[in-house]
Short mmCIF file of N, CA and C in Angstrom, two decimals:
data_model
loop_
_atom_site.label_atom_id
_atom_site.label_comp_id
_atom_site.label_asym_id
_atom_site.label_seq_id
_atom_site.Cartn_x
_atom_site.Cartn_y
_atom_site.Cartn_z
N TRP A 20 159.43 91.27 43.06
CA TRP A 20 158.30 92.04 43.46
C TRP A 20 158.76 93.36 44.16
N ASP A 21 159.66 93.26 44.74
CA ASP A 21 160.20 94.61 45.76
C ASP A 21 160.53 95.77 44.61
N ASN A 22 160.96 95.35 43.59
CA ASN A 22 161.51 96.40 42.60
C ASN A 22 160.44 96.76 41.66
N LYS A 23 159.30 96.46 42.12
CA LYS A 23 157.96 97.02 41.30
C LYS A 23 157.96 96.33 39.57
N LEU A 24 158.74 95.20 39.56
CA LEU A 24 158.52 94.27 38.45
C LEU A 24 157.12 93.77 38.26
N ASN A 25 156.80 93.74 36.79
CA ASN A 25 155.34 93.38 36.48
C ASN A 25 155.16 91.78 36.26
N SER A 26 156.46 91.23 36.08
CA SER A 26 156.36 89.81 36.11
C SER A 26 157.65 89.38 36.53
N LEU A 27 157.46 88.02 36.96
CA LEU A 27 158.57 87.38 37.69
C LEU A 27 158.71 85.95 36.91
N PRO A 28 160.01 85.96 36.30
CA PRO A 28 160.24 84.59 35.47
C PRO A 28 160.75 83.44 36.62
N ILE A 29 159.97 82.33 36.07
CA ILE A 29 160.42 81.12 36.90
C ILE A 29 161.14 80.16 36.05
N VAL A 30 162.33 79.72 36.54
CA VAL A 30 163.11 78.99 35.70
C VAL A 30 163.40 77.69 36.27
N ASP A 31 163.91 76.76 35.46
CA ASP A 31 164.14 75.29 36.21
C ASP A 31 165.75 75.38 36.56
N GLU A 32 166.38 74.21 36.83
CA GLU A 32 167.49 74.15 37.46
C GLU A 32 168.71 74.42 36.25
N ASN A 33 168.38 74.25 35.04
CA ASN A 33 169.10 74.88 33.75
C ASN A 33 168.96 75.98 33.28
N ASP A 34 168.33 76.88 34.11
CA ASP A 34 167.93 78.35 33.78
C ASP A 34 166.94 78.47 32.55
N HIS A 35 166.28 77.45 32.22
CA HIS A 35 165.29 77.48 31.06
C HIS A 35 164.09 78.20 31.78
N LEU A 36 163.42 79.04 30.93
CA LEU A 36 162.09 79.93 31.32
C LEU A 36 161.13 78.53 31.35
N MET A 37 160.23 78.48 32.48
CA MET A 37 159.33 77.68 32.73
C MET A 37 157.87 78.35 32.58
N TYR A 38 157.96 79.41 33.37
CA TYR A 38 156.57 80.31 33.70
C TYR A 38 156.87 81.57 33.84
N PHE A 39 155.99 82.41 33.63
CA PHE A 39 156.01 83.83 34.18
C PHE A 39 154.86 83.96 34.98
N VAL A 40 155.09 84.93 36.04
CA VAL A 40 153.97 85.07 36.89
C VAL A 40 153.79 86.46 36.75
N PHE A 41 152.74 86.98 36.37
CA PHE A 41 152.47 88.37 36.37
C PHE A 41 151.72 88.99 37.68
N ARG A 42 152.15 90.29 37.82
CA ARG A 42 151.59 90.82 39.15
C ARG A 42 150.14 90.76 39.30
N LYS A 43 149.58 91.28 38.19
CA LYS A 43 148.14 91.41 38.08
C LYS A 43 147.56 89.95 38.27
N ASP A 44 148.06 88.88 37.66
CA ASP A 44 147.46 87.65 37.93
C ASP A 44 147.61 87.17 39.43
N TYR A 45 148.60 87.45 40.16
CA TYR A 45 149.08 87.24 41.41
C TYR A 45 148.05 87.92 42.41
N SER A 46 147.98 89.18 42.09
CA SER A 46 146.90 89.95 42.97
C SER A 46 145.54 89.40 42.81
N SER A 47 145.09 89.05 41.47
CA SER A 47 143.82 88.59 41.26
C SER A 47 143.72 87.23 42.03
N HIS A 48 144.61 86.32 41.95
CA HIS A 48 144.63 85.11 42.69
C HIS A 48 144.14 85.43 44.19
N LYS A 49 145.10 86.37 44.76
CA LYS A 49 144.71 86.59 46.09
C LYS A 49 143.23 87.31 46.51
N GLU A 50 142.97 88.06 45.46
CA GLU A 50 141.55 88.80 45.89
C GLU A 50 140.59 87.68 45.45
N ASN A 51 140.79 86.55 44.62
CA ASN A 51 139.66 85.61 44.31
C ASN A 51 140.09 84.31 44.68
N PRO A 52 140.34 84.03 45.98
CA PRO A 52 140.84 82.64 46.14
C PRO A 52 139.89 81.40 45.94
N LEU A 53 138.81 81.68 45.39
CA LEU A 53 137.62 80.52 44.98
C LEU A 53 137.74 80.40 43.65
N GLU A 54 138.53 81.02 42.86
CA GLU A 54 138.35 80.82 41.36
C GLU A 54 138.82 79.14 41.11
N LEU A 55 138.33 78.87 39.98
CA LEU A 55 138.26 77.53 39.48
C LEU A 55 139.46 77.10 38.72
N LEU A 56 140.49 76.66 39.16
CA LEU A 56 141.68 76.08 38.81
C LEU A 56 141.85 74.75 38.74
N ASP A 57 142.57 74.25 37.47
CA ASP A 57 142.92 72.69 37.62
C ASP A 57 144.24 72.45 38.45
N ASP A 58 144.61 71.38 38.42
CA ASP A 58 145.78 70.85 39.28
C ASP A 58 146.95 71.56 38.70
N LYS A 59 147.17 72.07 37.56
CA LYS A 59 148.36 72.86 37.06
C LYS A 59 148.19 74.35 36.99
N LYS A 60 147.05 74.81 37.99
CA LYS A 60 146.79 76.26 38.20
C LYS A 60 146.44 76.86 36.91
N ARG A 61 145.70 76.29 36.01
CA ARG A 61 144.91 76.79 34.84
C ARG A 61 143.59 77.10 35.11
N TYR A 62 143.02 78.09 34.61
CA TYR A 62 141.31 78.15 34.72
C TYR A 62 140.76 77.12 33.99
N LEU A 63 139.65 76.60 34.70
CA LEU A 63 138.67 75.60 34.13
C LEU A 63 138.14 76.45 32.99
N VAL A 64 137.80 75.72 32.02
CA VAL A 64 137.16 76.28 30.62
C VAL A 64 135.73 75.55 30.49
N GLY A 65 134.72 76.32 30.27
CA GLY A 65 133.77 75.67 29.88
C GLY A 65 133.16 76.01 28.56
N ALA A 66 132.20 75.22 27.81
CA ALA A 66 131.69 75.80 26.53
C ALA A 66 130.34 75.16 26.47
N GLY A 67 129.47 75.99 25.85
CA GLY A 67 128.04 75.67 25.45
C GLY A 67 127.98 74.61 24.17
N ILE A 68 127.17 73.72 24.21
CA ILE A 68 127.28 72.95 23.07
C ILE A 68 125.77 72.64 22.73
N ASN A 69 125.26 72.29 21.53
CA ASN A 69 123.89 72.12 21.24
C ASN A 69 123.87 70.42 20.70
N THR A 70 122.47 70.06 20.45
CA THR A 70 122.38 68.34 20.20
C THR A 70 122.36 68.21 18.81
N ARG A 71 122.69 69.11 17.84
CA ARG A 71 122.79 69.14 16.41
C ARG A 71 124.37 68.73 15.88
N ASP A 72 125.24 69.57 16.12
CA ASP A 72 126.57 69.55 15.60
C ASP A 72 127.52 69.15 16.67
N TYR A 73 127.12 68.23 17.74
CA TYR A 73 128.05 67.98 18.93
C TYR A 73 129.04 66.97 18.46
N ALA A 74 128.84 66.07 17.40
CA ALA A 74 129.84 65.00 17.15
C ALA A 74 131.06 65.71 16.39
N GLU A 75 130.91 66.96 15.99
CA GLU A 75 132.11 67.76 15.14
C GLU A 75 132.61 68.67 16.26
N ARG A 76 131.58 69.36 16.91
CA ARG A 76 132.13 70.44 17.95
C ARG A 76 132.90 70.02 19.13
N ILE A 77 132.29 68.95 19.84
CA ILE A 77 132.71 68.47 21.10
C ILE A 77 134.43 68.04 20.63
N PRO A 78 134.58 67.36 19.90
CA PRO A 78 136.24 66.97 19.79
C PRO A 78 137.15 68.34 19.50
N ALA A 79 136.44 69.10 18.87
CA ALA A 79 137.24 70.35 18.69
C ALA A 79 137.60 71.18 19.71
N LEU A 80 136.51 71.16 20.71
CA LEU A 80 136.45 71.90 21.98
C LEU A 80 137.37 71.23 22.94
N VAL A 81 137.28 69.76 23.12
CA VAL A 81 138.14 69.01 23.93
C VAL A 81 139.66 69.13 23.49
N GLU A 82 140.12 69.26 22.05
CA GLU A 82 141.37 69.31 21.71
C GLU A 82 141.70 70.80 22.11
N ALA A 83 140.80 71.67 22.28
CA ALA A 83 141.12 72.95 22.39
C ALA A 83 141.52 73.24 24.09
N GLY A 84 141.03 72.28 24.86
CA GLY A 84 141.43 72.36 26.41
C GLY A 84 139.93 72.50 27.13
N VAL A 85 138.96 72.35 26.60
CA VAL A 85 137.71 72.41 27.41
C VAL A 85 137.45 71.31 28.56
N ASP A 86 137.22 71.96 29.83
CA ASP A 86 136.96 71.03 30.93
C ASP A 86 135.49 70.65 31.15
N VAL A 87 134.54 71.41 30.82
CA VAL A 87 133.16 71.24 31.07
C VAL A 87 132.33 71.77 29.73
N LEU A 88 131.33 70.70 29.55
CA LEU A 88 130.47 71.06 28.49
C LEU A 88 129.11 71.30 28.94
N CYS A 89 128.26 72.20 28.52
CA CYS A 89 126.78 72.54 28.99
C CYS A 89 126.11 72.41 27.81
N ILE A 90 124.98 71.48 27.72
CA ILE A 90 124.16 71.41 26.63
C ILE A 90 123.09 72.62 26.77
N ASP A 91 123.13 73.44 25.77
CA ASP A 91 122.28 74.69 25.64
C ASP A 91 120.88 74.37 24.93
N SER A 92 119.98 74.06 25.90
CA SER A 92 118.71 73.89 25.16
C SER A 92 117.40 74.37 26.38
N SER A 93 116.29 74.72 25.85
CA SER A 93 115.33 75.12 26.65
C SER A 93 114.66 73.78 26.98
N GLU A 94 114.83 72.71 26.37
CA GLU A 94 113.81 71.59 26.80
C GLU A 94 115.05 70.29 26.89
N GLY A 95 115.28 69.87 28.26
CA GLY A 95 116.23 68.87 28.38
C GLY A 95 115.68 67.48 28.41
N TYR A 96 114.65 67.37 28.57
CA TYR A 96 114.04 65.82 28.62
C TYR A 96 113.72 65.42 27.14
N SER A 97 115.09 65.12 26.50
CA SER A 97 114.92 64.67 25.20
C SER A 97 115.84 63.75 24.85
N GLU A 98 115.53 62.98 23.73
CA GLU A 98 116.57 61.65 23.35
C GLU A 98 117.75 62.60 22.84
N TRP A 99 117.53 63.67 22.13
CA TRP A 99 118.70 64.50 21.72
C TRP A 99 119.79 64.78 22.77
N GLN A 100 119.38 64.98 24.09
CA GLN A 100 120.28 65.43 24.97
C GLN A 100 120.99 64.02 25.42
N LYS A 101 120.15 63.11 25.63
CA LYS A 101 120.71 61.66 25.99
C LYS A 101 121.71 61.12 25.03
N ARG A 102 121.48 61.46 23.73
CA ARG A 102 122.55 60.92 22.65
C ARG A 102 123.60 61.79 22.73
N THR A 103 123.61 63.10 23.16
CA THR A 103 124.87 63.92 23.12
C THR A 103 125.74 63.67 24.44
N ILE A 104 124.85 63.35 25.64
CA ILE A 104 125.68 62.69 26.67
C ILE A 104 126.22 61.41 26.48
N GLU A 105 125.60 60.58 25.69
CA GLU A 105 126.21 59.18 25.60
C GLU A 105 127.44 59.34 24.74
N PHE A 106 127.52 60.39 23.60
CA PHE A 106 128.72 60.59 22.80
C PHE A 106 129.88 61.10 23.71
N VAL A 107 129.72 61.66 24.65
CA VAL A 107 130.49 62.46 25.56
C VAL A 107 131.16 61.14 26.16
N ARG A 108 130.39 60.39 26.95
CA ARG A 108 130.84 59.38 27.68
C ARG A 108 131.62 58.35 26.83
N GLU A 109 131.21 57.93 25.66
CA GLU A 109 131.76 57.01 24.85
C GLU A 109 133.05 57.54 24.42
N LYS A 110 133.33 58.77 24.12
CA LYS A 110 134.65 59.22 23.82
C LYS A 110 135.52 59.59 24.75
N TYR A 111 135.04 60.34 25.88
CA TYR A 111 135.92 60.93 26.78
C TYR A 111 135.90 60.30 28.23
N GLY A 112 134.70 59.30 28.49
CA GLY A 112 134.64 58.61 29.84
C GLY A 112 134.19 59.98 30.73
N ASP A 113 134.87 59.78 32.01
CA ASP A 113 134.24 60.94 32.91
C ASP A 113 135.47 62.11 32.98
N THR A 114 136.47 62.12 31.76
CA THR A 114 137.20 63.32 31.82
C THR A 114 136.96 64.43 31.63
N VAL A 115 135.67 64.56 30.89
CA VAL A 115 135.11 65.93 30.36
C VAL A 115 133.62 65.87 31.22
N LYS A 116 133.47 66.87 31.82
CA LYS A 116 132.29 67.01 32.65
C LYS A 116 131.14 67.29 31.72
N VAL A 117 129.99 67.03 31.79
CA VAL A 117 128.72 67.67 30.88
C VAL A 117 127.49 67.90 31.69
N GLY A 118 126.98 68.99 31.35
CA GLY A 118 125.93 69.38 32.09
C GLY A 118 124.73 69.41 31.06
N ALA A 119 123.57 69.01 31.65
CA ALA A 119 122.27 68.91 30.78
C ALA A 119 121.03 69.67 31.29
N GLY A 120 120.16 69.89 30.81
CA GLY A 120 118.84 70.43 31.03
C GLY A 120 118.34 71.46 29.91
N ASN A 121 117.51 71.88 30.09
CA ASN A 121 116.54 72.59 31.44
C ASN A 121 115.56 71.57 31.54
N VAL A 122 115.22 71.18 32.76
CA VAL A 122 114.29 70.28 33.18
C VAL A 122 113.36 70.93 34.33
N VAL A 123 112.09 70.68 34.37
CA VAL A 123 111.20 71.18 35.59
C VAL A 123 110.64 70.06 36.50
N ASP A 124 110.81 68.90 36.40
CA ASP A 124 110.22 67.80 36.97
C ASP A 124 111.00 66.59 37.27
N ARG A 125 110.52 65.79 38.28
CA ARG A 125 111.15 64.53 38.76
C ARG A 125 111.61 63.74 37.35
N ASP A 126 110.49 63.25 36.55
CA ASP A 126 110.95 62.62 35.42
C ASP A 126 112.19 62.96 34.53
N GLY A 127 112.11 64.36 34.13
CA GLY A 127 113.16 64.88 33.31
C GLY A 127 114.40 64.88 34.00
N PHE A 128 114.23 65.17 35.22
CA PHE A 128 115.68 65.13 36.19
C PHE A 128 116.37 63.58 36.03
N LEU A 129 115.48 62.78 36.45
CA LEU A 129 116.02 61.34 36.66
C LEU A 129 116.45 60.83 35.08
N PHE A 130 115.70 61.22 34.06
CA PHE A 130 116.12 60.85 32.70
C PHE A 130 117.61 61.28 32.43
N LEU A 131 117.95 62.49 32.87
CA LEU A 131 119.19 63.22 32.54
C LEU A 131 120.26 62.58 33.41
N ALA A 132 119.74 62.26 34.76
CA ALA A 132 120.79 61.69 35.48
C ALA A 132 121.01 60.38 35.13
N GLU A 133 120.12 59.48 34.65
CA GLU A 133 120.55 57.96 34.32
C GLU A 133 121.30 58.37 32.98
N ALA A 134 120.89 59.07 32.26
CA ALA A 134 121.68 59.41 30.96
C ALA A 134 123.26 59.56 31.20
N GLY A 135 123.42 60.07 32.33
CA GLY A 135 124.85 60.37 32.72
C GLY A 135 125.36 61.60 32.92
N ALA A 136 124.54 62.60 32.92
CA ALA A 136 124.77 63.90 33.28
C ALA A 136 125.55 64.22 34.34
N ASP A 137 126.67 65.18 34.55
CA ASP A 137 127.40 65.54 35.64
C ASP A 137 126.50 66.42 36.46
N PHE A 138 125.91 67.26 35.76
CA PHE A 138 125.13 68.18 36.64
C PHE A 138 123.82 68.56 35.71
N ILE A 139 122.69 68.96 36.41
CA ILE A 139 121.65 69.05 35.73
C ILE A 139 121.01 70.49 36.01
N LYS A 140 120.55 71.34 34.81
CA LYS A 140 119.97 72.71 35.04
C LYS A 140 118.65 72.80 35.34
N THR A 141 118.23 73.64 36.26
CA THR A 141 116.81 73.78 36.73
C THR A 141 115.83 74.50 35.73
N SER A 142 116.60 75.40 35.04
CA SER A 142 115.72 76.33 34.27
C SER A 142 116.92 77.30 33.52
N THR A 143 116.21 77.92 32.53
CA THR A 143 117.05 78.65 31.73
C THR A 143 117.35 80.10 32.47
N GLY A 144 116.66 80.37 33.49
CA GLY A 144 116.76 81.55 34.24
C GLY A 144 116.09 82.78 33.31
N PHE A 145 115.40 82.69 32.06
CA PHE A 145 114.76 83.72 31.35
C PHE A 145 113.45 83.53 31.48
N SER A 146 112.71 82.75 32.30
CA SER A 146 111.34 82.59 32.86
C SER A 146 111.22 83.68 33.89
N THR A 147 110.03 83.80 34.30
CA THR A 147 109.72 85.01 35.18
C THR A 147 110.36 84.55 36.50
N ALA A 148 110.47 83.42 36.86
CA ALA A 148 111.11 83.10 38.34
C ALA A 148 112.52 82.54 38.28
N GLY A 149 112.77 81.80 37.09
CA GLY A 149 113.77 81.03 37.09
C GLY A 149 113.81 79.87 38.00
N ALA A 150 114.92 79.34 38.66
CA ALA A 150 115.04 78.08 39.66
C ALA A 150 114.23 78.70 40.88
N THR A 151 113.71 77.77 41.30
CA THR A 151 112.84 77.82 42.58
C THR A 151 113.53 77.31 43.80
N PHE A 152 113.45 77.52 45.12
CA PHE A 152 114.06 76.54 45.98
C PHE A 152 113.33 75.26 46.12
N HIS A 153 111.94 75.21 45.59
CA HIS A 153 111.33 73.95 45.46
C HIS A 153 111.86 72.96 44.57
N ASP A 154 112.27 73.73 43.23
CA ASP A 154 112.98 72.76 42.23
C ASP A 154 114.02 72.37 42.97
N VAL A 155 115.18 72.86 43.39
CA VAL A 155 116.20 72.28 43.80
C VAL A 155 115.99 71.15 44.86
N GLU A 156 115.12 71.49 45.98
CA GLU A 156 114.94 70.83 46.76
C GLU A 156 114.54 69.29 46.36
N LEU A 157 113.13 69.52 45.28
CA LEU A 157 112.96 68.07 44.71
C LEU A 157 114.21 67.53 44.02
N PHE A 158 115.10 68.19 43.29
CA PHE A 158 116.12 67.43 42.46
C PHE A 158 117.08 66.93 43.43
N ALA A 159 117.44 67.60 44.49
CA ALA A 159 118.32 66.86 45.37
C ALA A 159 117.80 65.63 46.08
N LYS A 160 116.34 65.61 46.37
CA LYS A 160 115.68 64.29 46.85
C LYS A 160 115.93 63.24 45.93
N TYR A 161 115.87 63.34 44.58
CA TYR A 161 115.77 62.43 43.59
C TYR A 161 117.32 62.27 43.02
N CYS A 162 117.98 63.00 43.27
CA CYS A 162 119.44 62.83 42.68
C CYS A 162 120.28 61.70 43.38
N GLU A 163 120.08 61.43 44.58
CA GLU A 163 120.84 60.22 45.33
C GLU A 163 122.29 60.31 44.75
N GLY A 164 123.02 61.37 44.69
CA GLY A 164 124.43 61.22 44.41
C GLY A 164 124.71 60.83 43.00
N LYS A 165 123.72 60.98 42.17
CA LYS A 165 123.94 60.41 40.82
C LYS A 165 124.54 61.59 39.86
N CYS A 166 124.37 62.86 40.35
CA CYS A 166 124.85 63.98 39.63
C CYS A 166 124.72 65.22 40.60
N LYS A 167 125.32 66.45 39.84
CA LYS A 167 125.05 67.59 40.80
C LYS A 167 123.95 68.36 40.14
N ILE A 168 123.48 69.52 40.79
CA ILE A 168 122.48 70.27 40.50
C ILE A 168 122.94 71.77 40.31
N LYS A 169 122.54 72.28 39.17
CA LYS A 169 122.70 73.70 38.82
C LYS A 169 121.35 74.56 39.05
N ALA A 170 121.24 75.45 39.80
CA ALA A 170 120.07 76.42 40.01
C ALA A 170 120.43 77.67 38.97
N ALA A 171 119.48 77.97 38.14
CA ALA A 171 119.96 78.81 37.11
C ALA A 171 118.68 79.64 37.27
N GLY A 172 118.99 81.20 37.27
CA GLY A 172 117.82 82.00 37.25
C GLY A 172 117.33 82.34 38.45
N GLY A 173 116.81 83.58 38.67
CA GLY A 173 115.88 83.96 39.78
C GLY A 173 116.87 84.06 41.12
N ILE A 174 117.99 83.98 40.96
CA ILE A 174 118.79 84.55 42.20
C ILE A 174 119.35 86.02 42.22
N ARG A 175 118.92 86.46 43.11
CA ARG A 175 118.93 87.97 43.26
C ARG A 175 120.03 88.46 44.50
N THR A 176 120.10 87.43 45.68
CA THR A 176 120.90 88.01 46.85
C THR A 176 121.69 86.86 47.09
N ARG A 177 122.63 87.33 48.04
CA ARG A 177 123.60 86.16 48.51
C ARG A 177 122.85 85.44 49.39
N ASP A 178 121.76 85.60 50.02
CA ASP A 178 120.74 84.75 50.81
C ASP A 178 120.41 83.75 49.84
N ASP A 179 119.99 84.08 48.79
CA ASP A 179 119.42 83.26 47.83
C ASP A 179 120.55 82.29 47.12
N MET A 180 121.74 82.61 47.15
CA MET A 180 122.78 81.76 46.76
C MET A 180 122.86 80.83 47.86
N GLU A 181 123.11 81.20 48.96
CA GLU A 181 123.44 80.29 50.24
C GLU A 181 122.07 79.37 50.39
N LYS A 182 120.98 79.77 50.28
CA LYS A 182 119.90 78.67 50.57
C LYS A 182 119.64 77.88 49.32
N PHE A 183 119.98 78.05 48.06
CA PHE A 183 120.20 77.06 47.05
C PHE A 183 121.16 76.08 47.22
N ILE A 184 122.50 76.57 47.80
CA ILE A 184 123.49 75.55 48.25
C ILE A 184 123.16 74.70 49.37
N ALA A 185 122.58 75.28 50.21
CA ALA A 185 122.21 74.50 51.43
C ALA A 185 121.05 73.47 51.09
N LEU A 186 120.21 73.76 49.91
CA LEU A 186 119.23 72.89 49.52
C LEU A 186 119.80 71.65 48.63
N GLY A 187 120.95 71.80 48.08
CA GLY A 187 121.40 70.92 47.47
C GLY A 187 122.23 71.29 45.90
N ALA A 188 122.08 72.53 45.57
CA ALA A 188 122.91 72.92 44.46
C ALA A 188 124.24 73.00 44.51
N GLU A 189 125.00 72.58 43.64
CA GLU A 189 126.44 72.82 43.63
C GLU A 189 127.08 73.59 42.60
N ARG A 190 126.21 74.21 41.69
CA ARG A 190 126.41 75.15 40.77
C ARG A 190 125.20 76.03 40.78
N LEU A 191 125.58 77.34 40.45
CA LEU A 191 124.69 78.39 40.43
C LEU A 191 124.79 79.09 38.97
N GLY A 192 123.74 79.56 38.50
CA GLY A 192 123.73 80.19 37.12
C GLY A 192 123.03 81.54 37.35
N THR A 193 123.74 82.58 37.36
CA THR A 193 123.31 83.96 37.47
C THR A 193 124.16 84.92 36.75
N SER A 194 123.68 85.85 35.96
CA SER A 194 124.44 86.63 35.41
C SER A 194 124.86 88.00 36.28
N SER A 195 124.02 88.03 37.45
CA SER A 195 124.39 89.03 38.68
C SER A 195 125.29 88.60 39.73
N ALA A 196 126.09 87.57 39.46
CA ALA A 196 127.08 87.07 40.47
C ALA A 196 127.78 88.17 40.98
N ILE A 197 128.59 88.75 40.07
CA ILE A 197 129.31 89.81 40.66
C ILE A 197 128.73 90.88 41.41
N LYS A 198 127.48 91.33 41.01
CA LYS A 198 126.83 92.45 41.54
C LYS A 198 126.42 91.96 42.93
N ILE A 199 125.85 90.82 43.07
CA ILE A 199 125.43 90.26 44.37
C ILE A 199 126.44 90.02 45.37
N LEU A 200 127.75 89.59 44.65
CA LEU A 200 128.89 89.36 45.66
C LEU A 200 129.43 90.96 46.21
N ASN A 201 129.59 91.59 45.24
CA ASN A 201 129.99 93.05 45.54
C ASN A 201 129.20 93.72 46.49
N GLY A 202 127.77 93.38 46.21
CA GLY A 202 126.75 94.17 47.16
C GLY A 202 126.94 93.48 48.55
N ALA A 203 127.14 92.15 48.58
CA ALA A 203 127.21 91.61 50.14
C ALA A 203 128.54 91.82 50.79
N ALA A 204 129.53 92.41 49.85
CA ALA A 204 130.85 92.66 50.41
C ALA A 204 130.85 94.03 51.09
N THR A 205 130.02 94.78 50.43
CA THR A 205 129.86 96.27 50.87
C THR A 205 128.67 96.65 51.74
N GLY A 206 127.73 95.48 52.09
CA GLY A 206 126.62 95.73 52.76
C GLY A 206 125.47 96.39 51.95
N ASN A 207 125.54 96.40 50.84
CA ASN A 207 124.54 97.13 49.78
C ASN A 207 123.61 95.83 49.20
N SER A 208 122.22 95.81 49.10
CA SER A 208 121.70 94.93 48.54
C SER A 208 121.75 95.22 47.01
N TYR A 209 121.74 94.07 46.27
CA TYR A 209 121.61 94.16 44.73
C TYR A 209 120.24 94.73 44.32
#
């Protein structure tokens, strides 16, 4: 690094190349200490799936290295989502995480939790309000540790993010996350 090299080769005891560490990646890791990495320091990879071609698509995604699947649907309280979750559990057990949703009430939430979803989305984020604090509070009440909650949409400030987390959300879905966090870091509101 002292000589302004842009990469640092890592070799084993036989001088065989094992890894390359790039300066920009090293800097990125320092700037983003909360990035999602697996135990081998690889980024976690997620993919959206549907409830129609999942039997073909999921095996290809898992073979390619996906870590998390998320069923993309405007209506999560359905037999189709249950079948998709069952497929994942039968083929991969708990090694692949799967999220489901969107649901807006207790019955829909319990249905997906009992089906085996690892996390459940509260909304698409494209409605007028997106997730509400009330949604997340209710989901957390009925979750009882069965799965995690993803609050999606309607998140506009860092305070919103913190409140959703305090109420029980373990995942947040917002296309404005970078703007929100940059605004919080600079003192500007989004």
